[in-house]
Amino acid sequence: MAHSVPMTPGEISRRRLLTTGVFGLGGLIGLVYIVAILRYIIPVGKSSSSFEKVGTVSDFQTEVPKRMPLGVTRTNNQPTGGAWVIKHSPTSFTAFDMHCTHLNCPYNWTGGSSPQGVFACPCHGSVFAKDGQVIQGPAFIPLWKRAVTVKNSNVLVGGIIS
Ligand code: FES
């Protein structure tokens, strides 16, 4: 028959230390996962309320996506980002952030100078329709839309709106 031996004060504090360490480490790992998941879902750091001129209305062919750099003036002519801009009419444009919603790779337009094509990401194979909807994963979030407006025939692109 087994009988329990009372623990010494040294054993109790060692056990408490181990328990605290295991729970603390588990909590830290859980926190890292939560931050990573939120970072994946929410495009942190890409939102901006300011608009940048990316060209004039005549720089764009109707319904042909064109990739335009953003942030060029901020860092020695090295753009900090970009957008795929689509002209629907002289007063109606759509802009998508240039980063794939899977893991942020820049994606391409497959149609060249044709209005027919899809957006394809070279990193893991995601494919998006011209309206930004996912055609093929692993991405499951549509392309991030950026604000876009036309003022005095200038096309201005702003931060991510959806
Ligand atoms: S980053 Fe585009 S498919 Fe993974």
mmCIF file of C-alpha atoms and ligand atoms in Angstrom:
data_model
loop_
_atom_site.group_PDB
_atom_site.id
_atom_site.type_symbol
_atom_site.label_atom_id
_atom_site.label_comp_id
_atom_site.label_asym_id
_atom_site.label_seq_id
_atom_site.Cartn_x
_atom_site.Cartn_y
_atom_site.Cartn_z
ATOM 1 C CA MET A 1 0.000 0.000 0.000
ATOM 2 C CA ALA A 2 1.423 3.311 -1.079
ATOM 3 C CA HIS A 3 1.437 6.190 1.262
ATOM 4 C CA SER A 4 2.176 9.796 0.464
ATOM 5 C CA VAL A 5 5.168 11.541 1.909
ATOM 6 C CA PRO A 6 4.643 15.191 2.774
ATOM 7 C CA MET A 7 6.565 17.537 0.484
ATOM 8 C CA THR A 8 9.307 19.716 1.841
ATOM 9 C CA PRO A 9 9.063 23.519 1.334
ATOM 10 C CA GLY A 10 11.840 23.248 -1.327
ATOM 11 C CA GLU A 11 9.832 20.676 -3.329
ATOM 12 C CA ILE A 12 6.680 22.797 -3.142
ATOM 13 C CA SER A 13 8.382 25.885 -4.508
ATOM 14 C CA ARG A 14 10.103 23.856 -7.284
ATOM 15 C CA ARG A 15 6.716 22.410 -8.306
ATOM 16 C CA ARG A 16 5.111 25.850 -8.249
ATOM 17 C CA LEU A 17 7.964 27.228 -10.363
ATOM 18 C CA LEU A 18 7.585 24.434 -12.927
ATOM 19 C CA THR A 19 3.799 24.851 -13.088
ATOM 20 C CA THR A 20 4.091 28.608 -13.499
ATOM 21 C CA GLY A 21 6.758 28.169 -16.190
ATOM 22 C CA VAL A 22 4.697 25.648 -18.175
ATOM 23 C CA PHE A 23 1.541 27.784 -18.039
ATOM 24 C CA GLY A 24 3.497 30.955 -18.808
ATOM 25 C CA LEU A 25 5.192 29.383 -21.827
ATOM 26 C CA GLY A 26 1.883 27.969 -23.056
ATOM 27 C CA GLY A 27 0.259 31.393 -22.725
ATOM 28 C CA LEU A 28 3.119 33.054 -24.598
ATOM 29 C CA ILE A 29 2.903 30.545 -27.461
ATOM 30 C CA GLY A 30 -0.871 31.045 -27.618
ATOM 31 C CA LEU A 31 -0.410 34.823 -27.765
ATOM 32 C CA VAL A 32 2.077 34.513 -30.636
ATOM 33 C CA TYR A 33 -0.435 32.376 -32.561
ATOM 34 C CA ILE A 34 -3.276 34.840 -31.938
ATOM 35 C CA VAL A 35 -1.156 37.788 -33.139
ATOM 36 C CA ALA A 36 -0.068 35.815 -36.230
ATOM 37 C CA ILE A 37 -3.676 34.927 -37.086
ATOM 38 C CA LEU A 38 -4.847 38.535 -36.655
ATOM 39 C CA ARG A 39 -1.892 39.773 -38.729
ATOM 40 C CA TYR A 40 -2.899 37.296 -41.458
ATOM 41 C CA ILE A 41 -6.541 38.363 -41.501
ATOM 42 C CA ILE A 42 -6.092 42.127 -41.086
ATOM 43 C CA PRO A 43 -3.762 43.994 -43.465
ATOM 44 C CA VAL A 44 -1.897 45.824 -40.697
ATOM 45 C CA GLY A 45 0.013 48.925 -41.676
ATOM 46 C CA LYS A 46 -1.383 49.301 -45.149
ATOM 47 C CA SER A 47 -4.237 51.602 -44.348
ATOM 48 C CA SER A 48 -3.786 55.258 -45.055
ATOM 49 C CA SER A 49 -6.188 58.124 -45.282
ATOM 50 C CA SER A 50 -4.011 60.073 -47.731
ATOM 51 C CA PHE A 51 -4.350 59.812 -51.493
ATOM 52 C CA GLU A 52 -1.520 59.699 -54.031
ATOM 53 C CA LYS A 53 -1.715 60.583 -57.700
ATOM 54 C CA VAL A 54 -0.937 57.498 -59.789
ATOM 55 C CA GLY A 55 -1.599 59.005 -63.208
ATOM 56 C CA THR A 56 -4.182 60.740 -65.311
ATOM 57 C CA VAL A 57 -7.383 59.257 -66.707
ATOM 58 C CA SER A 58 -5.810 58.929 -70.172
ATOM 59 C CA ASP A 59 -2.949 56.779 -68.771
ATOM 60 C CA PHE A 60 -5.367 53.858 -68.379
ATOM 61 C CA GLN A 61 -7.050 51.662 -70.991
ATOM 62 C CA THR A 62 -10.650 50.836 -70.196
ATOM 63 C CA GLU A 63 -10.963 47.566 -68.220
ATOM 64 C CA VAL A 64 -7.237 46.747 -68.481
ATOM 65 C CA PRO A 65 -5.612 46.517 -65.021
ATOM 66 C CA LYS A 66 -2.415 48.534 -64.669
ATOM 67 C CA ARG A 67 -0.006 48.244 -61.735
ATOM 68 C CA MET A 68 0.955 51.639 -60.346
ATOM 69 C CA PRO A 69 3.602 52.279 -57.658
ATOM 70 C CA LEU A 70 2.664 54.031 -54.437
ATOM 71 C CA GLY A 71 4.918 55.816 -51.973
ATOM 72 C CA VAL A 72 7.654 56.588 -54.523
ATOM 73 C CA THR A 73 8.354 60.043 -53.155
ATOM 74 C CA ARG A 74 8.818 58.790 -49.606
ATOM 75 C CA THR A 75 11.869 56.565 -50.022
ATOM 76 C CA ASN A 76 14.392 57.592 -52.631
ATOM 77 C CA ASN A 77 12.343 56.546 -55.641
ATOM 78 C CA GLN A 78 11.775 53.063 -54.197
ATOM 79 C CA PRO A 79 8.017 52.504 -54.034
ATOM 80 C CA THR A 80 6.734 51.269 -50.708
ATOM 81 C CA GLY A 81 3.697 49.674 -52.277
ATOM 82 C CA GLY A 82 1.431 49.717 -55.237
ATOM 83 C CA ALA A 83 -2.006 49.110 -56.592
ATOM 84 C CA TRP A 84 -3.613 47.480 -59.584
ATOM 85 C CA VAL A 85 -5.856 50.189 -61.020
ATOM 86 C CA ILE A 86 -8.752 49.455 -63.378
ATOM 87 C CA LYS A 87 -10.558 52.163 -65.340
ATOM 88 C CA HIS A 88 -14.233 51.408 -65.955
ATOM 89 C CA SER A 89 -15.019 54.863 -67.356
ATOM 90 C CA PRO A 90 -13.321 58.290 -67.194
ATOM 91 C CA THR A 91 -14.921 58.820 -63.780
ATOM 92 C CA SER A 92 -15.084 55.277 -62.406
ATOM 93 C CA PHE A 93 -12.028 53.310 -61.249
ATOM 94 C CA THR A 94 -11.263 50.334 -59.009
ATOM 95 C CA ALA A 95 -7.938 49.842 -57.214
ATOM 96 C CA PHE A 96 -6.640 46.715 -55.499
ATOM 97 C CA ASP A 97 -3.647 46.619 -53.192
ATOM 98 C CA MET A 98 -0.765 44.904 -55.009
ATOM 99 C CA HIS A 99 -0.287 42.327 -52.229
ATOM 100 C CA CYS A 100 -1.912 38.909 -52.267
ATOM 101 C CA THR A 101 -4.296 38.328 -49.376
ATOM 102 C CA HIS A 102 -2.681 34.958 -48.662
ATOM 103 C CA LEU A 103 0.838 35.916 -47.510
ATOM 104 C CA ASN A 104 1.422 39.324 -49.112
ATOM 105 C CA CYS A 105 3.325 38.394 -52.291
ATOM 106 C CA PRO A 106 2.900 40.770 -55.238
ATOM 107 C CA TYR A 107 0.632 39.150 -57.822
ATOM 108 C CA ASN A 108 0.358 39.642 -61.594
ATOM 109 C CA TRP A 109 -2.267 40.277 -64.243
ATOM 110 C CA THR A 110 -2.286 37.436 -66.779
ATOM 111 C CA GLY A 111 -4.061 39.341 -69.543
ATOM 112 C CA GLY A 112 -1.254 41.722 -70.520
ATOM 113 C CA SER A 113 -2.895 44.635 -72.336
ATOM 114 C CA SER A 114 -6.135 42.709 -72.766
ATOM 115 C CA PRO A 115 -9.182 43.218 -70.552
ATOM 116 C CA GLN A 116 -9.492 39.405 -70.335
ATOM 117 C CA GLY A 117 -7.424 37.699 -67.672
ATOM 118 C CA VAL A 118 -7.078 36.972 -63.986
ATOM 119 C CA PHE A 119 -4.792 38.041 -61.170
ATOM 120 C CA ALA A 120 -2.377 35.198 -60.374
ATOM 121 C CA CYS A 121 -0.006 34.981 -57.433
ATOM 122 C CA PRO A 122 3.320 33.254 -58.181
ATOM 123 C CA CYS A 123 4.033 32.333 -54.563
ATOM 124 C CA HIS A 124 1.427 29.661 -53.796
ATOM 125 C CA GLY A 125 -0.904 29.716 -56.784
ATOM 126 C CA SER A 126 -3.849 31.805 -55.658
ATOM 127 C CA VAL A 127 -5.977 33.178 -58.489
ATOM 128 C CA PHE A 128 -8.363 36.150 -58.297
ATOM 129 C CA ALA A 129 -10.986 37.389 -60.749
ATOM 130 C CA LYS A 130 -10.785 40.928 -62.106
ATOM 131 C CA ASP A 131 -13.334 41.972 -59.482
ATOM 132 C CA GLY A 132 -10.974 40.718 -56.756
ATOM 133 C CA GLN A 133 -12.917 37.589 -55.805
ATOM 134 C CA VAL A 134 -10.994 34.398 -55.072
ATOM 135 C CA ILE A 135 -11.114 31.849 -57.895
ATOM 136 C CA GLN A 136 -8.506 29.495 -56.455
ATOM 137 C CA GLY A 137 -6.789 29.302 -53.044
ATOM 138 C CA PRO A 138 -4.935 28.986 -50.810
ATOM 139 C CA ALA A 139 -6.052 32.624 -50.390
ATOM 140 C CA PHE A 140 -9.636 32.777 -49.170
ATOM 141 C CA ILE A 141 -9.991 36.545 -48.761
ATOM 142 C CA PRO A 142 -10.766 38.688 -51.847
ATOM 143 C CA LEU A 143 -8.144 41.226 -52.943
ATOM 144 C CA TRP A 144 -7.924 44.273 -50.689
ATOM 145 C CA LYS A 145 -9.647 47.264 -52.299
ATOM 146 C CA ARG A 146 -8.050 50.671 -52.043
ATOM 147 C CA ALA A 147 -9.914 53.964 -52.157
ATOM 148 C CA VAL A 148 -9.679 55.573 -55.581
ATOM 149 C CA THR A 149 -10.996 58.863 -56.871
ATOM 150 C CA VAL A 150 -10.686 61.155 -59.894
ATOM 151 C CA LYS A 151 -10.001 64.881 -59.478
ATOM 152 C CA ASN A 152 -9.286 67.194 -62.419
ATOM 153 C CA SER A 153 -8.510 64.145 -64.605
ATOM 154 C CA ASN A 154 -5.955 62.904 -62.043
ATOM 155 C CA VAL A 155 -6.405 59.397 -60.651
ATOM 156 C CA LEU A 156 -5.758 59.292 -56.906
ATOM 157 C CA VAL A 157 -5.361 56.104 -54.865
ATOM 158 C CA GLY A 158 -5.772 55.962 -51.100
ATOM 159 C CA GLY A 159 -5.640 53.410 -48.318
ATOM 160 C CA ILE A 160 -7.282 50.009 -48.051
ATOM 161 C CA ILE A 161 -11.031 50.249 -47.598
ATOM 162 C CA SER A 162 -12.087 46.592 -47.693
HETATM 163 S S1 FES B 1 1.088 34.776 -51.144
HETATM 164 FE FE1 FES B 1 -0.190 34.637 -52.861
HETATM 165 S S2 FES B 1 -0.800 32.583 -52.907
HETATM 166 FE FE2 FES B 1 0.430 32.725 -51.152
#
